[in-house]
Short mmCIF file of C-alpha atoms in Angstrom, two decimals:
data_model
loop_
_atom_site.label_atom_id
_atom_site.label_comp_id
_atom_site.label_asym_id
_atom_site.label_seq_id
_atom_site.Cartn_x
_atom_site.Cartn_y
_atom_site.Cartn_z
CA MET A 30 0.00 0.00 0.00
CA SER A 31 2.82 2.38 0.95
CA SER A 32 4.65 1.55 -2.26
CA THR A 33 1.53 2.29 -4.29
CA ASN A 34 1.07 5.69 -2.60
CA THR A 35 4.73 6.61 -3.18
CA SER A 36 4.47 5.67 -6.84
CA SER A 37 1.26 7.68 -7.19
CA ASP A 38 2.82 10.75 -5.53
CA LEU A 39 5.88 10.51 -7.76
CA SER A 40 3.73 10.23 -10.86
CA SER A 41 1.70 13.25 -9.78
CA GLU A 42 4.85 15.32 -9.17
CA MET A 43 6.16 14.40 -12.61
CA GLU A 44 2.88 15.48 -14.21
CA VAL A 45 2.98 18.83 -12.40
CA ASP A 46 6.63 19.36 -13.40
CA ALA A 47 5.86 18.48 -17.02
CA PHE A 48 2.90 20.90 -17.08
CA ARG A 49 5.08 23.63 -15.58
CA ARG A 50 7.74 23.15 -18.27
CA LEU A 51 5.28 22.95 -21.18
CA PHE A 52 2.86 25.67 -20.10
CA PRO A 53 4.73 27.89 -17.62
CA LEU A 54 2.39 30.89 -17.89
CA ARG A 55 -0.76 28.79 -17.37
CA PHE A 56 0.97 27.07 -14.44
CA HIS A 57 1.68 30.39 -12.74
CA GLU A 58 -1.74 31.85 -13.54
CA ARG A 59 -3.41 28.92 -11.81
CA HIS A 60 -1.55 29.92 -8.66
CA LEU A 61 -2.41 33.59 -9.14
CA LEU A 62 -6.11 32.72 -9.03
CA GLU A 63 -5.49 31.67 -5.42
CA SER A 64 -3.28 34.72 -4.70
CA ILE A 65 -0.24 32.55 -4.10
CA ARG A 66 2.92 31.67 -5.98
CA PRO A 67 4.62 28.33 -6.67
CA ASP A 68 7.12 28.94 -3.86
CA ALA A 69 4.19 29.51 -1.46
CA ARG A 70 4.77 33.26 -1.14
CA PRO A 71 1.87 35.74 -1.09
CA LEU A 72 1.94 37.97 -4.18
CA GLY A 73 3.31 41.05 -2.38
CA LYS A 74 5.95 39.31 -0.28
CA ALA A 75 9.68 39.39 -1.05
CA ARG A 76 11.92 36.38 -0.58
CA ASP A 77 14.01 35.80 2.55
CA THR A 78 16.96 38.19 2.56
CA SER A 79 20.35 37.99 4.27
CA LEU A 80 23.36 40.27 4.42
CA ALA A 81 26.95 39.75 5.57
CA LEU A 82 29.52 42.56 5.78
CA GLY A 83 33.26 42.10 5.34
CA ALA A 84 32.94 39.17 2.96
CA VAL A 85 36.22 40.02 1.16
CA ALA A 86 39.16 40.55 3.51
CA SER A 87 41.38 42.21 0.89
CA ALA A 88 38.80 44.88 0.02
CA HIS A 89 38.33 48.20 1.82
CA GLY A 90 34.61 47.51 1.99
CA SER A 91 32.57 44.46 1.01
CA ALA A 92 29.28 42.65 1.47
CA LEU A 93 27.48 39.48 0.44
CA ALA A 94 23.75 39.90 -0.19
CA LYS A 95 21.19 37.17 -0.83
CA ILE A 96 17.56 37.63 -1.85
CA GLY A 97 16.15 34.14 -2.18
CA CYS A 98 18.72 32.38 -4.36
CA THR A 99 19.89 35.59 -6.05
CA THR A 100 23.36 36.24 -4.64
CA MET A 101 25.63 39.28 -5.03
CA LEU A 102 29.17 39.87 -3.81
CA ALA A 103 30.22 43.54 -3.69
CA ALA A 104 33.77 44.74 -3.05
CA ILE A 105 35.28 48.25 -2.96
CA LYS A 106 38.92 49.13 -3.54
CA MET A 107 40.17 52.68 -2.94
CA GLU A 108 42.91 54.33 -5.01
CA VAL A 109 44.36 57.82 -4.95
CA MET A 110 43.78 59.82 -8.14
CA THR A 111 44.24 63.37 -9.41
CA PRO A 112 40.83 65.09 -9.45
CA THR A 113 39.54 66.79 -12.58
CA THR A 114 39.91 70.52 -13.08
CA GLU A 115 36.09 70.79 -13.24
CA SER A 116 35.73 69.14 -9.80
CA PRO A 117 38.97 69.75 -7.90
CA ASP A 118 37.37 68.97 -4.51
CA GLU A 119 35.60 65.76 -5.46
CA GLY A 120 36.51 62.12 -5.73
CA CYS A 121 34.96 59.59 -8.08
CA ILE A 122 33.07 56.30 -8.01
CA VAL A 123 33.36 53.67 -10.73
CA ILE A 124 30.84 50.82 -10.72
CA ASP A 125 31.10 47.55 -12.63
CA PHE A 126 28.55 44.75 -12.54
CA HIS A 127 29.76 41.30 -13.55
CA MET A 128 27.77 38.22 -14.55
CA PRO A 129 30.13 35.24 -14.89
CA PRO A 130 28.82 32.06 -16.58
CA ILE A 131 28.38 30.34 -13.20
CA CYS A 132 25.51 32.67 -12.27
CA SER A 133 22.97 31.41 -14.80
CA PRO A 134 22.50 28.80 -17.53
CA ILE A 135 21.66 31.58 -20.01
CA VAL A 136 25.06 33.27 -19.58
CA ARG A 137 27.51 31.67 -21.99
CA PRO A 138 31.29 31.58 -21.55
CA GLY A 139 33.04 34.16 -23.70
CA ARG A 140 29.87 36.20 -24.21
CA PRO A 141 29.02 39.16 -21.99
CA ALA A 142 25.59 38.91 -20.40
CA GLU A 143 23.11 41.37 -21.90
CA ALA A 144 21.82 42.37 -18.48
CA ALA A 145 25.26 43.32 -17.08
CA PRO A 146 25.71 46.78 -18.68
CA VAL A 147 22.06 47.61 -18.02
CA VAL A 148 22.39 46.87 -14.29
CA SER A 149 25.74 48.74 -14.17
CA LYS A 150 24.10 51.84 -15.64
CA GLN A 151 21.14 51.59 -13.27
CA LEU A 152 23.43 51.28 -10.26
CA SER A 153 25.58 54.24 -11.29
CA ASP A 154 22.55 56.43 -11.95
CA THR A 155 20.89 55.44 -8.67
CA ILE A 156 23.91 55.83 -6.39
CA LEU A 157 24.99 59.15 -7.89
CA SER A 158 21.53 60.71 -8.27
CA SER A 159 20.26 59.65 -4.84
CA GLY A 160 22.81 61.82 -3.04
CA MET A 161 23.86 58.81 -0.98
CA ILE A 162 27.53 59.74 -1.25
CA ASP A 163 28.90 63.27 -1.18
CA LEU A 164 31.85 63.11 -3.58
CA LYS A 165 33.51 65.90 -1.62
CA GLU A 166 33.92 63.34 1.18
CA LEU A 167 36.40 61.59 -1.12
CA SER A 168 38.65 64.65 -1.52
CA LEU A 169 42.14 64.57 0.03
CA VAL A 170 44.04 67.64 -1.17
CA SER A 171 42.11 70.17 -3.24
CA GLY A 172 43.10 69.98 -6.88
CA LYS A 173 45.86 67.46 -6.17
CA ALA A 174 44.49 64.23 -4.73
CA ALA A 175 41.18 62.49 -4.16
CA TRP A 176 39.86 58.98 -3.75
CA MET A 177 38.67 56.83 -6.60
CA ALA A 178 36.30 54.16 -5.28
CA TYR A 179 36.11 51.09 -7.50
CA LEU A 180 32.95 49.13 -6.75
CA ASP A 181 32.78 45.69 -8.36
CA ILE A 182 29.66 43.58 -7.95
CA TYR A 183 29.72 39.93 -8.92
CA CYS A 184 26.48 38.07 -9.50
CA LEU A 185 27.02 34.56 -8.13
CA ASP A 186 23.47 33.34 -8.67
CA ALA A 187 20.97 35.08 -10.95
CA ASP A 188 17.46 34.07 -9.88
CA GLY A 189 15.56 37.26 -10.57
CA ALA A 190 15.47 40.82 -9.17
CA LEU A 191 19.15 41.34 -10.02
CA PHE A 192 19.11 45.10 -9.54
CA ASP A 193 17.49 44.86 -6.09
CA ALA A 194 20.17 42.47 -4.82
CA ALA A 195 22.98 44.40 -6.52
CA LEU A 196 21.86 47.72 -4.98
CA LEU A 197 21.53 46.11 -1.54
CA SER A 198 25.07 44.70 -1.77
CA ALA A 199 26.42 48.08 -2.95
CA VAL A 200 24.78 49.99 -0.09
CA ALA A 201 26.06 47.42 2.40
CA ALA A 202 29.60 47.56 0.98
CA PHE A 203 29.68 51.36 1.27
CA SER A 204 28.33 51.07 4.83
CA HIS A 205 31.21 48.71 5.63
CA LEU A 206 33.86 50.79 3.80
CA GLU A 207 36.84 52.09 5.79
CA ILE A 208 38.90 54.78 4.04
CA PRO A 209 42.65 54.05 4.46
CA VAL A 210 45.25 56.31 6.07
CA VAL A 211 47.22 58.41 3.56
CA SER A 212 50.24 60.69 3.89
CA LEU A 213 52.35 63.09 1.81
CA ASN A 214 55.68 61.56 0.76
CA GLU A 215 58.96 63.44 0.11
CA ASP A 216 57.83 64.30 -3.43
CA GLY A 217 54.61 65.82 -2.16
CA ARG A 218 52.56 62.92 -3.47
CA VAL A 219 49.71 61.39 -1.52
CA VAL A 220 50.38 57.73 -0.74
CA VAL A 221 48.38 55.06 1.06
CA VAL A 222 49.93 54.02 4.38
CA SER A 223 49.73 50.47 5.75
CA GLU A 224 48.49 49.90 9.29
CA GLU A 225 52.00 48.87 10.41
CA ASP A 226 53.55 52.11 9.14
CA ALA A 227 50.79 54.47 10.29
CA GLY A 228 52.53 55.11 13.62
CA LYS A 229 55.95 55.70 12.05
CA LEU A 230 55.11 58.61 9.75
CA GLU A 231 57.65 61.42 9.57
CA LYS A 232 55.07 63.74 8.05
CA GLU A 233 51.59 64.21 9.38
CA ALA A 234 49.00 61.99 7.73
CA VAL A 235 46.38 63.62 5.53
CA ASN A 236 43.86 61.55 7.41
CA LYS A 237 45.30 60.21 10.66
CA GLU A 238 43.25 57.06 10.97
CA LYS A 239 40.86 54.91 9.02
CA ARG A 240 37.47 56.51 8.77
CA LYS A 241 34.02 55.46 7.74
CA LEU A 242 32.43 57.05 4.72
CA LYS A 243 29.48 59.24 5.72
CA LEU A 244 26.35 58.24 3.83
CA SER A 245 23.83 61.07 3.48
CA THR A 246 21.06 58.54 2.91
CA VAL A 247 20.69 54.98 1.68
CA SER A 248 18.48 53.72 -1.11
CA PHE A 249 16.76 50.39 -1.63
CA SER A 250 14.62 49.04 -4.43
CA LEU A 251 11.86 46.57 -5.14
CA THR A 252 11.14 45.05 -8.52
CA CYS A 253 7.56 44.02 -9.22
CA ILE A 254 5.86 42.17 -12.06
CA LEU A 255 2.58 43.60 -13.33
CA HIS A 256 0.53 40.83 -14.92
CA LYS A 257 -3.13 41.43 -15.73
CA ASN A 258 -4.60 42.63 -12.42
CA TYR A 259 -1.85 41.11 -10.30
CA ILE A 260 1.32 42.59 -8.79
CA LEU A 261 4.09 40.17 -7.86
CA ALA A 262 6.86 41.54 -5.66
CA ASP A 263 10.47 40.35 -5.95
CA PRO A 264 10.07 38.00 -8.94
CA THR A 265 12.18 34.92 -9.56
CA ALA A 266 14.01 34.44 -12.85
CA GLU A 267 11.24 32.08 -14.00
CA GLU A 268 8.55 34.66 -13.30
CA GLU A 269 10.52 37.37 -15.08
CA SER A 270 10.95 35.17 -18.15
CA ILE A 271 7.25 34.53 -18.72
CA MET A 272 5.64 37.82 -17.62
CA GLU A 273 6.60 40.91 -19.60
CA THR A 274 5.90 43.99 -17.52
CA LEU A 275 8.55 44.75 -14.87
CA MET A 276 8.74 47.84 -12.69
CA THR A 277 11.53 48.77 -10.27
CA VAL A 278 10.91 51.44 -7.66
CA VAL A 279 13.84 52.97 -5.75
CA LEU A 280 13.20 54.85 -2.49
CA ASP A 281 15.64 56.37 -0.04
CA SER A 282 15.54 55.83 3.72
CA SER A 283 13.10 58.76 4.05
CA PHE A 284 10.79 57.06 1.54
CA GLN A 285 11.43 59.73 -1.08
CA LEU A 286 11.24 58.49 -4.66
CA VAL A 287 14.70 58.22 -6.22
CA SER A 288 13.75 56.58 -9.50
CA LEU A 289 11.16 54.46 -11.23
CA TYR A 290 12.33 52.11 -13.96
CA LYS A 291 10.06 50.22 -16.33
CA PRO A 292 11.83 48.43 -19.20
CA GLY A 293 9.47 47.49 -22.02
CA GLY A 294 6.05 45.94 -21.60
CA PRO A 295 2.71 47.63 -22.36
CA VAL A 296 2.00 51.21 -21.32
CA LEU A 297 0.20 51.34 -17.99
CA ALA A 298 -3.34 52.65 -18.33
CA CYS A 299 -3.67 53.84 -14.74
CA THR A 300 -1.51 55.13 -11.91
CA SER A 301 -2.98 52.81 -9.26
CA ALA A 302 -0.53 50.04 -10.19
CA ILE A 303 2.39 52.44 -9.73
CA GLN A 304 1.02 53.58 -6.37
CA ASP A 305 0.66 49.95 -5.26
CA CYS A 306 4.27 49.24 -6.28
CA VAL A 307 5.48 52.28 -4.34
CA ALA A 308 3.52 51.14 -1.28
CA LEU A 309 5.11 47.68 -1.47
CA THR A 310 8.52 49.31 -1.84
CA ARG A 311 8.00 51.41 1.28
CA GLN A 312 7.34 48.25 3.24
CA ARG A 313 10.39 46.58 1.68
CA VAL A 314 12.64 49.56 2.52
CA LYS A 315 11.74 49.16 6.21
CA GLU A 316 12.69 45.47 6.05
CA LEU A 317 16.00 46.10 4.29
CA GLN A 318 16.94 48.98 6.58
CA LYS A 319 16.45 46.66 9.55
CA ILE A 320 18.54 43.91 7.91
CA LEU A 321 21.34 46.41 7.15
CA ASN A 322 21.33 47.80 10.70
CA GLU A 323 21.52 44.28 12.15
CA ALA A 324 24.45 43.42 9.85
CA ILE A 325 26.28 46.61 10.94
CA SER A 326 25.62 45.80 14.61
CA ASP A 327 26.91 42.25 14.19
CA MET A 328 30.06 43.61 12.55
CA GLU A 329 30.68 46.08 15.41
CA VAL A 330 30.26 43.31 18.01
CA ASP A 331 32.79 41.11 16.21
#
């Protein structure tokens, strides 16, 4: 009897899996009728999220962020540069988003992923336009030296909502960032000083000790799928592949709108869907702010 039940259950699972592969949209729409998703989440709920600071020991700031299976590793390296004549009192931030073949079956070796430059541009626009970082904070000596912050984000697992996870990892990495000690050498050049040599400087350091970068605000995002009359928060890669209309809302920690991004899909006929997405994002920002604060607290305790 037990063997018969096991065989029946296995056959049923195979039928469901076959239906899901052959008719993915119909499969998901059957769940939508019951206001639930295949992974048992309510439509407006994001996946479980975790954050770890200091994931890369050799970086000046780093973080590992996971939203469901989507995983991002962010690392920041600081270098001294000569500022531009247009902005003599400002540093610079360079952001690169990488999608190696290990992150997804659709990313082929030797071919750059189509999504990578799009996410890179979104991240740069969001971080710079949000006012999160005052570039004057990266200045060392006016007109002579400033910091160049290289932020590299590596997608280790691409299972949907890539921008949301990438932005979370970037914000966390900047929250973890410690700006190194620098000094003027005999030639008048600004050089980075190691921790061992910091106490042996003949000339006074430009900044005497490592310091945290002051963040004016932080920004978080939530990507939603708009399908018929339904709104699905934090979609998986499967959901993104079968439902066309995506919308990403970015809010800062004061819930002010930073940006709204909608690539392709039909034109929305009403503003209620946008308002609903913003409301879901407000709730998500509270969750992510709490997760970030807990990660910072854990780092300070360690």
